[in-house]
Amino acid sequence: MSARITIVGNGLLRDCVAEQLAPHSSLTLRSDFEETIPKNTSLLLVIHDAWNPSIHKQAEEVAQELGINWLRAFLSFGEGVIGPLVQPGIAGCSQCADTRKMMAATDREDLWKIQQAFTNGNAIQDQWVSQTGVFHMAQLIKNEVLESHSAQLEGTIHLLNMASLESSRHRILPDAYCSICSSLPEDTDTVMSLKPSIKISGYRCRSINDLRNVLSEDYLDPRTGLLNRLMIDFETTYADAIVNLPLFNGNEGSAGRTNSYAMSQMTAILEGLERSCGIDPKGKRTVVHDCYRNLDRALNPLQLGVHAEKQYAEQGYPFTPFHTDRKMNWVWGYSLIENEPILVPERLAYYSMGCGDGFVFETSNGCAIGGSLEEAIFYGMMEVLERDSFLITWYAQLQLPQIDPYTSNDKELHLMIDRMQEITGYDLYLYNATMEHGIPCILTITKNRTSDSDRLNLMCAAGAHLDPIRAVKSAIFESVGMITPLNKEFKKKKDDFLAMYHDSSLVKKMDDHGMVYGLPEAEERLHFLLHQNRPLQTFQEAFQPAKHHDDLTDDLNNLLQTFRHLNLDVIVVDQTTPEIKRNGLHCAKVIIPGMLPMTFGHHLRRVTGLSRVLTVPKQLGFVDRDLTVEELNPYPHPFP
């Protein structure tokens, strides 16, 4: 028995498709949705010679009401678009496809304005309509319809260049905010229990090689991808790959830096996915909107550090002081120390929320992605530790012990350092930045040993890991990995950075922090590290051997025991989105109240309410008394 197909639409393409399908199917033709769609329809086709979003929204409603599959095809800006195949009750609809395609485009703001205009029922006839192109597109539609049992267009769209007739297929991930098909669950106070997470590779519970195909196929696509561009930089010292996360108001680059281009590409994609998860809630719908005073189980934001009163008092300052009676959005996190759910301000749980009428600036500090939730939590904790140790070192000007990197007995690390010195002309200075918790933290300075003043004089970086060798490699990749392109930027804008050196208020952006310390004049601010006269530590002297566990969760539980002993809480906000959950990935934001959060822009530093920076230096024996706020380093930090 032939399929019962109803075609809604008009124009050359509709007529051609109807002609192609007539011998194989039972067809019903309708010009619009004013006419009734037969209830025995098994597939609805909506076909026009122009893009008409209002018609597609109608189709979504009609198909959903009838419980049938539907497929669209239209021409737009010299391109034929077929799909996706929309199925009742399954996320991923025509509106998701429009959003993904629009966001991946470089002119996304213009496309959005056009879409809004078309939503009112307007449509523009495409100038590239031709009989040859229409016939070719009709053949593609026919093949898709007659082979619909294979669901080739499920979760994808087919694009056809009407000039060259080149065609391609592209993945469409459901949009978490889609008003048609999204059904985000409410954010609730669920229990978070740590499960076994067996290590597969190093401290990872899932091999990145196993993810190689799905990462590229599902997330990286120039036309519809969550990540829309990949760049391989062959000028850098190590293998450097950068992917672009398109946002409506700009672009966010994420880099992967390793000793392998293939591995760097996968790392960059994972970094991009982490950024996407951390921007705003996409996995759960925020439902708590109240003031702190009215909540029973809520984190006091003052525990995470705020800006100083004089900062808030500055004219035009973008934030206002926290008040217990001010209503705001809250999301549920989970205290791994108290073993109970706790509410966290949404703008502290997601990093781009720090704008508008907020009370602090928050970054992606503590966000991490992993093959399990436990892995994401582990690496989120490492990032919090890395940045806390760096900032305490800077603000308190700690004379950290210097370590001889060649005592590591790690051949790869030695080769990395040799390559850095030979190719870039930079030397590595390595410091033991481990704080009172005893978890290995590293601070590095890479310093120019040439006489070229147009190159960055030095760069700082940091790392933290149970394996200090991994922490060192991470810091080297972060700093040396971008030294060549940064030197070009430094030479071009050296006068701007010199102005920032003389006026700290001009340090506004993330890149400014590291670049200012590329100036030879700024080196004096790091004399407390560089000018030391004592023997270098060996790795064996600096770090106790870590006990090996096959299960990463065992390492995690040991870390939690350390924090419990120090009376430090560890709060986790699960940022996992449907986009990454489909491939078994997880994303988490780790918050350790009391530890110093990384901020960028000198006017946005946050130390008020954080006593660690005043007390830890004494605990470690660097000073004989607690510090005062007035004694803290007044200059912008050099974190890159």
XYZ file of C-alpha atoms in Angstrom:
640
model
C 0.000 0.000 0.000
C 1.416 3.407 -0.981
C 2.191 6.025 1.663
C -0.419 8.695 2.304
C 1.441 11.984 1.949
C 0.014 15.474 2.295
C 1.995 18.301 0.690
C 1.365 21.836 1.936
C 2.854 24.662 -0.069
C 3.083 26.275 -3.478
C 5.605 27.134 -6.159
C 7.917 25.353 -8.580
C 9.530 23.140 -5.968
C 6.226 21.876 -4.593
C 4.926 21.077 -8.075
C 8.102 19.265 -9.024
C 8.121 17.201 -5.822
C 4.456 16.285 -6.295
C 5.229 15.146 -9.837
C 8.127 12.985 -8.619
C 6.150 11.375 -5.768
C 2.822 10.841 -7.535
C 3.708 7.433 -9.046
C 4.859 6.101 -5.668
C 2.498 7.595 -3.100
C -1.055 8.657 -2.422
C -0.838 12.459 -2.482
C -3.022 15.205 -1.098
C -2.129 18.800 -2.025
C -2.891 21.810 0.115
C -1.841 25.418 -0.463
C -1.782 26.310 3.253
C -2.977 25.167 6.663
C -6.326 26.894 6.274
C -7.370 23.729 4.505
C -7.852 20.607 6.633
C -5.074 18.040 6.690
C -6.464 14.492 6.168
C -6.328 12.473 9.385
C -4.973 9.432 7.546
C -1.843 11.354 6.531
C 1.303 9.374 7.398
C 3.811 12.054 6.350
C 3.403 15.814 6.037
C 5.609 17.694 3.559
C 5.788 21.500 3.732
C 7.424 22.802 0.553
C 7.940 26.375 -0.664
C 10.206 28.328 -2.979
C 11.076 30.647 -0.071
C 11.873 30.478 3.623
C 8.700 31.059 5.632
C 9.251 30.505 9.389
C 5.611 31.259 10.248
C 4.432 28.360 8.074
C 6.975 26.031 9.687
C 5.707 26.933 13.153
C 2.199 26.115 11.997
C 3.445 22.811 10.656
C 4.977 21.966 14.023
C 1.621 22.514 15.743
C -0.419 20.593 13.153
C 1.960 17.630 12.977
C 2.128 17.430 16.757
C -1.661 17.503 17.037
C -2.035 14.747 14.410
C 0.887 12.745 15.817
C 2.650 12.430 12.448
C 6.135 12.969 11.050
C 6.752 16.019 8.923
C 9.492 17.263 6.647
C 10.113 20.689 5.191
C 11.973 21.899 2.109
C 12.529 25.439 0.896
C 14.929 27.766 -0.897
C 16.788 30.528 0.889
C 19.703 32.754 -0.133
C 20.764 30.547 -3.037
C 20.504 27.350 -1.053
C 18.032 24.525 -0.843
C 17.211 23.283 2.654
C 15.652 19.870 3.295
C 14.775 18.735 6.791
C 14.980 17.885 9.518
C 12.547 14.994 9.750
C 10.487 15.999 12.782
C 8.900 13.200 14.797
C 6.240 13.563 17.504
C 7.606 13.633 21.021
C 11.264 13.681 19.937
C 13.401 16.768 20.538
C 14.926 18.397 17.485
C 12.495 20.318 15.287
C 12.506 22.859 12.469
C 12.985 25.711 14.946
C 16.029 23.970 16.433
C 17.426 23.631 12.909
C 16.881 27.326 12.173
C 18.560 28.282 15.449
C 21.605 26.054 14.880
C 22.013 27.180 11.272
C 21.618 30.832 12.214
C 24.035 30.667 15.173
C 26.752 29.009 13.089
C 26.582 31.784 10.483
C 28.883 34.794 10.643
C 25.949 37.144 9.953
C 23.756 35.620 12.675
C 22.389 38.952 13.925
C 21.174 39.902 10.441
C 19.643 36.444 9.954
C 17.837 36.769 13.269
C 16.318 40.078 12.189
C 15.238 38.534 8.879
C 13.709 35.582 10.718
C 11.730 37.930 12.954
C 10.425 39.759 9.916
C 9.484 36.494 8.195
C 7.750 35.213 11.320
C 4.988 37.735 10.639
C 4.158 35.877 7.441
C 6.484 37.662 5.035
C 8.727 35.740 2.660
C 11.075 36.738 -0.157
C 11.253 34.771 -3.396
C 14.756 33.373 -3.778
C 16.553 34.747 -6.849
C 18.513 31.539 -7.387
C 15.458 29.438 -8.260
C 16.092 27.558 -11.495
C 14.470 24.565 -13.152
C 17.695 22.565 -12.958
C 18.219 23.311 -9.278
C 14.574 22.702 -8.404
C 14.543 19.376 -10.257
C 17.715 18.243 -8.501
C 16.305 19.238 -5.116
C 13.035 17.430 -5.886
C 15.018 14.264 -6.587
C 16.738 14.569 -3.216
C 13.380 15.044 -1.470
C 11.923 12.056 -3.316
C 14.834 9.871 -2.205
C 14.476 11.025 1.379
C 10.723 10.377 1.430
C 10.822 6.980 -0.226
C 13.659 5.886 2.060
C 12.092 7.467 5.132
C 12.197 4.139 6.979
C 15.944 4.653 7.326
C 15.260 8.078 8.892
C 18.226 9.639 7.097
C 17.068 13.147 7.956
C 16.398 12.405 11.612
C 18.540 14.950 13.453
C 20.075 16.331 10.254
C 19.388 18.719 7.395
C 20.403 18.436 3.758
C 21.771 21.598 2.097
C 21.999 22.090 -1.678
C 23.951 24.892 -3.355
C 21.608 26.010 -6.137
C 24.474 27.326 -8.280
C 26.900 24.389 -8.103
C 24.399 21.693 -7.026
C 26.885 20.648 -4.352
C 25.052 19.020 -1.461
C 25.933 18.206 2.133
C 24.332 16.780 5.249
C 24.624 18.459 8.659
C 23.850 17.408 12.228
C 21.127 19.263 14.131
C 21.276 19.084 17.905
C 18.065 19.951 19.767
C 18.047 23.462 21.226
C 17.549 23.428 24.998
C 15.612 26.705 24.817
C 13.365 25.719 21.897
C 9.782 26.860 22.532
C 8.422 24.018 20.391
C 10.152 20.790 21.386
C 12.258 21.455 24.490
C 11.065 20.006 27.789
C 13.742 20.904 30.318
C 13.099 19.384 33.736
C 12.781 21.698 36.702
C 15.894 22.234 38.775
C 15.349 20.275 41.995
C 17.241 19.470 45.190
C 18.373 15.994 44.182
C 20.982 13.919 46.000
C 24.376 13.624 44.289
C 26.101 10.340 45.052
C 29.619 9.633 43.804
C 29.829 6.450 41.768
C 32.868 4.340 40.805
C 34.801 5.905 37.919
C 37.516 3.533 36.739
C 40.545 5.180 35.157
C 41.105 4.333 31.498
C 43.866 6.758 30.581
C 45.813 8.595 33.274
C 43.276 10.358 35.460
C 40.547 10.078 32.831
C 37.770 7.504 32.988
C 37.143 7.613 29.257
C 39.699 7.556 26.476
C 39.614 10.648 24.309
C 40.305 8.405 21.306
C 36.954 6.700 21.899
C 35.299 10.095 21.587
C 37.183 11.148 18.464
C 34.395 10.482 15.934
C 31.406 11.636 17.979
C 33.081 14.883 19.023
C 33.637 15.975 15.422
C 30.403 14.576 13.991
C 28.050 15.849 16.684
C 29.567 19.184 17.623
C 31.891 20.625 14.980
C 30.194 21.797 11.787
C 30.658 25.101 9.909
C 26.960 25.302 8.986
C 25.017 23.993 11.975
C 27.499 23.077 14.666
C 27.457 23.994 18.320
C 31.094 24.721 17.418
C 31.438 26.137 13.941
C 35.120 26.591 13.167
C 38.415 24.787 13.688
C 41.817 26.389 13.260
C 45.153 24.591 13.450
C 48.021 26.927 14.303
C 51.318 25.648 12.890
C 53.333 28.576 14.269
C 53.052 27.590 17.899
C 55.693 25.678 19.822
C 53.405 22.754 20.528
C 50.390 21.392 18.661
C 47.695 24.060 18.933
C 44.053 23.757 17.850
C 41.309 26.338 18.385
C 37.560 25.904 17.942
C 34.974 28.652 17.914
C 31.824 28.681 20.030
C 29.430 31.094 18.300
C 27.374 33.248 20.625
C 24.684 35.663 19.563
C 26.725 38.687 20.573
C 30.153 37.404 19.565
C 32.460 34.410 19.491
C 34.240 32.439 22.185
C 37.449 30.640 21.260
C 38.563 27.475 23.036
C 42.020 26.011 22.598
C 43.537 22.587 22.910
C 47.315 22.437 23.373
C 49.155 19.129 23.556
C 52.030 17.410 21.774
C 49.650 16.008 19.120
C 47.451 17.901 16.681
C 44.813 15.166 16.753
C 44.701 15.261 20.545
C 44.691 19.066 20.592
C 41.673 19.122 18.275
C 39.709 16.804 20.561
C 40.790 18.781 23.629
C 39.688 22.045 21.994
C 36.257 20.594 21.212
C 35.862 19.433 24.812
C 36.907 22.883 26.040
C 34.329 24.453 23.738
C 31.615 22.141 25.054
C 32.618 23.027 28.609
C 32.245 26.722 27.793
C 28.830 26.115 26.256
C 27.626 24.270 29.363
C 28.928 26.954 31.710
C 27.374 29.996 30.058
C 23.832 29.526 31.358
C 21.500 26.712 32.526
C 20.627 24.459 29.577
C 20.080 21.161 31.347
C 17.567 22.291 33.963
C 14.984 25.041 34.249
C 15.655 27.510 37.057
C 12.595 27.812 39.304
C 13.831 29.418 42.538
C 13.656 33.221 42.521
C 13.845 34.688 45.996
C 16.036 36.615 48.400
C 18.676 34.995 50.584
C 16.833 35.930 53.763
C 13.866 33.739 52.787
C 15.871 30.605 51.919
C 16.708 27.846 54.392
C 19.451 26.005 52.525
C 21.387 28.595 50.543
C 25.032 29.536 50.119
C 25.848 32.969 51.480
C 27.483 34.754 48.506
C 29.736 36.690 50.865
C 31.601 33.426 51.521
C 32.809 33.445 47.903
C 34.375 36.882 48.072
C 32.943 40.149 46.823
C 34.293 43.443 45.568
C 35.407 46.056 48.071
C 33.137 48.909 49.162
C 35.284 51.462 47.343
C 34.946 49.431 44.147
C 31.154 49.400 44.383
C 31.243 53.143 45.083
C 33.064 53.953 41.843
C 30.999 55.871 39.321
C 29.646 53.580 36.624
C 30.704 50.390 38.417
C 28.762 47.530 36.775
C 27.849 45.780 40.034
C 26.036 46.636 43.251
C 26.633 45.208 46.759
C 24.889 41.999 47.727
C 21.838 42.440 49.943
C 19.994 39.672 51.758
C 16.623 41.117 50.711
C 17.338 41.349 46.987
C 15.559 38.682 44.943
C 17.591 36.697 42.426
C 17.679 33.357 40.651
C 19.095 30.365 42.532
C 20.088 26.922 41.260
C 20.563 23.733 43.205
C 24.066 22.548 43.967
C 25.233 19.781 46.248
C 27.636 19.942 49.184
C 29.955 16.935 49.035
C 31.119 17.713 52.572
C 27.712 18.099 54.228
C 26.084 15.569 51.849
C 23.045 17.733 51.234
C 21.624 19.962 48.487
C 22.287 23.686 48.725
C 21.058 26.651 46.694
C 23.675 28.690 44.837
C 23.128 32.092 43.166
C 22.672 31.433 39.451
C 25.145 34.161 38.522
C 27.837 32.387 40.559
C 27.045 28.987 39.072
C 27.191 30.118 35.419
C 29.964 32.389 34.319
C 28.372 34.746 31.812
C 25.680 35.720 34.294
C 28.051 38.299 35.792
C 26.625 41.375 34.105
C 23.813 43.859 34.424
C 22.486 44.201 37.979
C 24.698 41.544 39.559
C 26.799 41.841 42.701
C 30.062 40.205 41.485
C 31.972 39.330 38.346
C 32.204 35.547 37.894
C 34.276 33.588 35.384
C 34.353 29.931 34.367
C 36.475 29.253 37.458
C 35.948 25.630 38.584
C 34.117 24.475 35.440
C 35.267 21.183 33.941
C 34.049 18.494 31.542
C 34.615 14.773 31.919
C 33.639 11.291 30.864
C 31.822 10.956 34.185
C 30.444 13.405 36.714
C 33.185 12.330 39.112
C 35.866 13.138 36.533
C 34.334 16.570 35.894
C 34.271 17.257 39.646
C 37.907 16.172 40.027
C 39.172 18.518 37.325
C 36.904 21.323 38.494
C 38.530 21.034 41.917
C 41.993 21.113 40.343
C 41.173 24.363 38.556
C 39.925 25.993 41.760
C 43.118 24.939 43.555
C 45.365 26.133 40.708
C 43.894 29.616 40.681
C 43.628 29.949 44.443
C 47.313 29.108 44.866
C 48.318 31.503 42.082
C 46.358 34.408 43.558
C 47.539 33.813 47.131
C 51.111 33.745 45.823
C 50.575 37.009 43.969
C 48.646 38.958 46.576
C 50.913 37.871 49.454
C 54.073 37.937 47.293
C 55.171 34.537 48.560
C 58.774 33.574 47.901
C 57.878 30.094 46.670
C 60.573 27.416 46.525
C 61.967 27.015 43.011
C 62.058 23.505 41.565
C 64.594 21.988 39.177
C 62.385 20.702 36.321
C 64.990 18.190 35.170
C 64.658 16.232 38.418
C 61.215 15.034 37.327
C 62.556 11.902 35.586
C 59.859 12.449 32.945
C 61.333 12.264 29.443
C 58.394 13.987 27.736
C 58.631 16.966 30.100
C 62.377 17.267 29.478
C 61.813 17.226 25.715
C 59.079 19.861 26.060
C 61.439 22.162 27.956
C 64.259 21.579 25.459
C 61.909 22.357 22.576
C 60.722 25.520 24.301
C 64.265 26.768 24.825
C 65.465 25.858 21.341
C 62.513 27.172 19.327
C 61.265 30.109 21.373
C 64.339 31.264 23.259
C 62.503 31.154 26.583
C 63.653 29.563 29.842
C 61.376 27.870 32.351
C 61.243 28.871 36.031
C 59.242 26.393 38.072
C 57.849 27.062 41.582
C 56.162 24.937 44.210
C 52.884 26.771 44.916
C 51.329 24.034 47.051
C 49.230 25.566 49.811
C 48.224 24.251 53.256
C 46.091 21.460 51.757
C 49.172 19.666 50.411
C 47.699 19.082 46.917
C 50.445 19.748 44.319
C 50.145 23.212 42.774
C 52.625 24.695 40.311
C 53.464 28.243 39.240
C 55.629 28.775 36.170
C 57.416 31.754 34.665
C 58.720 31.509 31.123
C 61.338 34.191 30.567
C 62.853 35.556 27.370
C 66.643 35.076 27.224
C 67.127 36.993 23.977
C 67.773 40.724 23.622
C 64.674 41.317 21.478
C 62.568 43.891 23.360
C 59.641 43.428 20.966
C 59.031 39.991 22.458
C 57.235 39.290 25.725
C 59.779 39.402 28.508
C 57.957 36.813 30.598
C 54.695 34.956 31.015
C 53.170 33.283 34.054
C 50.951 30.222 34.308
C 49.758 27.703 36.866
C 48.654 24.112 37.231
C 47.310 21.755 39.888
C 47.074 17.972 39.889
C 47.680 14.997 42.149
C 50.456 14.207 39.684
C 52.714 17.320 39.740
C 54.240 16.389 36.356
C 50.823 16.748 34.739
C 50.386 20.109 36.472
C 53.702 21.344 35.057
C 52.906 20.192 31.523
C 49.512 21.879 31.687
C 51.113 25.177 32.761
C 53.721 24.967 29.989
C 51.095 24.328 27.326
C 49.035 27.282 28.576
C 51.899 29.783 28.548
C 54.453 28.676 25.953
C 51.790 27.264 23.660
C 50.716 30.728 22.521
C 53.980 32.624 22.811
C 54.475 33.146 19.037
C 51.090 34.759 18.243
C 51.170 36.679 21.523
C 54.544 38.158 20.622
C 52.992 39.571 17.448
C 50.170 41.127 19.465
C 52.631 42.465 22.027
C 54.766 44.196 19.397
C 51.685 45.773 17.834
C 50.197 47.127 21.078
C 53.247 47.659 23.277
C 52.366 51.311 23.902
C 48.919 50.295 25.154
C 50.444 47.804 27.583
C 52.934 50.395 28.769
C 50.013 52.678 29.603
C 48.419 49.827 31.564
C 51.653 49.317 33.474
C 51.543 52.923 34.635
C 47.767 52.940 35.212
C 46.362 49.636 36.528
C 42.777 50.769 35.959
C 43.367 50.337 32.216
C 43.743 46.560 32.671
C 40.212 45.634 31.650
C 40.340 42.325 29.760
C 41.709 38.846 30.362
C 44.547 39.214 27.847
C 45.664 42.509 29.388
C 46.825 40.797 32.574
C 49.441 38.596 30.989
C 50.534 41.071 28.322
C 51.365 43.858 30.790
C 53.952 41.568 32.349
C 55.550 41.081 28.969
C 57.079 44.519 29.485
C 60.655 44.517 30.838
C 59.599 47.324 33.214
C 57.056 44.995 34.862
C 59.613 42.351 35.790
C 60.369 44.097 39.068
C 56.887 43.172 40.287
C 57.971 39.511 40.142
C 61.306 39.924 41.865
C 59.881 38.168 44.916
C 59.968 34.986 42.811
C 62.789 35.608 40.366
C 65.361 37.033 42.774
C 65.938 34.218 45.225
C 69.214 32.906 46.509
C 68.614 29.402 47.800
C 69.060 25.856 46.446
C 66.477 24.510 44.011
C 64.129 21.812 45.209
C 63.953 18.456 43.478
C 60.570 16.984 42.599
C 61.224 14.323 45.208
C 61.781 16.982 47.890
C 58.820 19.098 46.809
C 56.112 16.437 46.498
C 55.149 13.278 48.290
C 54.445 10.323 45.968
C 50.741 10.101 45.271
C 49.035 6.859 46.201
C 47.764 5.159 43.066
C 44.105 4.258 42.743
C 42.430 2.511 39.835
C 39.192 4.313 40.653
C 39.190 8.107 40.248
C 36.429 8.305 42.854
C 38.917 7.036 45.453
C 41.152 10.017 44.636
C 38.133 12.278 44.851
C 37.143 10.937 48.264
C 40.679 11.481 49.554
C 40.530 15.093 48.356
C 37.194 15.557 50.099
C 38.688 14.204 53.304
C 41.451 16.818 53.058
C 38.944 19.643 52.635
C 36.788 18.275 55.449
C 39.819 18.379 57.738
C 40.448 22.031 56.732
C 36.772 22.905 57.279
C 36.365 23.828 53.614
C 33.137 22.916 51.838
C 33.039 21.556 48.282
C 29.864 22.432 46.373
C 29.065 21.033 42.935
C 26.594 22.432 40.411
C 25.836 19.911 37.681
C 26.015 21.885 34.411
C 25.484 18.865 32.139
C 23.364 19.688 29.090
C 21.397 17.385 26.775
C 23.935 18.159 24.007
C 26.791 16.475 25.866
C 24.746 13.945 27.825
C 23.867 12.198 24.548
C 27.501 11.059 24.377
C 27.980 10.237 28.049
C 29.809 13.462 28.913
C 29.276 15.512 32.060
C 30.069 19.088 33.078
C 30.339 20.470 36.596
C 31.059 23.732 38.343
C 32.997 23.272 41.581
C 32.762 25.950 44.247
C 34.999 25.875 47.326
C 33.866 28.773 49.543
C 36.842 30.667 50.893
C 39.190 29.951 48.011
C 40.157 32.905 45.848
C 38.252 33.150 42.542
C 40.065 34.222 39.386
C 38.835 37.517 37.960
C 39.907 39.512 34.919
C 39.954 43.275 34.814
C 41.831 44.893 37.716
C 38.716 46.800 38.758
C 36.924 43.471 39.290
C 39.309 41.793 41.759
C 37.525 39.951 44.582
C 39.286 39.499 47.908
C 36.836 41.049 50.389
C 35.600 38.365 52.772
C 38.318 35.851 51.849
C 40.572 35.420 54.885
C 42.729 32.678 53.302
C 44.876 35.209 51.510
C 45.642 36.783 54.897
C 46.139 33.637 57.018
C 47.609 30.932 54.748
C 51.002 32.694 54.275
C 51.536 32.455 58.058
C 50.378 28.814 58.139
C 52.989 27.996 55.508
C 55.748 29.838 57.381
C 56.327 32.619 54.844
C 55.480 35.319 57.426
C 55.230 35.371 61.212
C 51.777 36.950 61.428
C 48.514 37.248 59.516
C 48.545 39.827 56.744
C 46.209 42.795 56.438
C 44.250 43.741 53.323
C 46.358 46.889 53.004
C 49.511 44.761 52.688
C 48.249 42.796 49.676
C 49.890 43.298 46.286
C 48.081 46.284 44.731
C 48.963 45.490 41.108
C 46.974 43.490 38.544
C 47.762 39.775 38.700
C 49.759 38.270 35.793
C 47.544 35.211 35.168
C 47.238 34.861 31.359
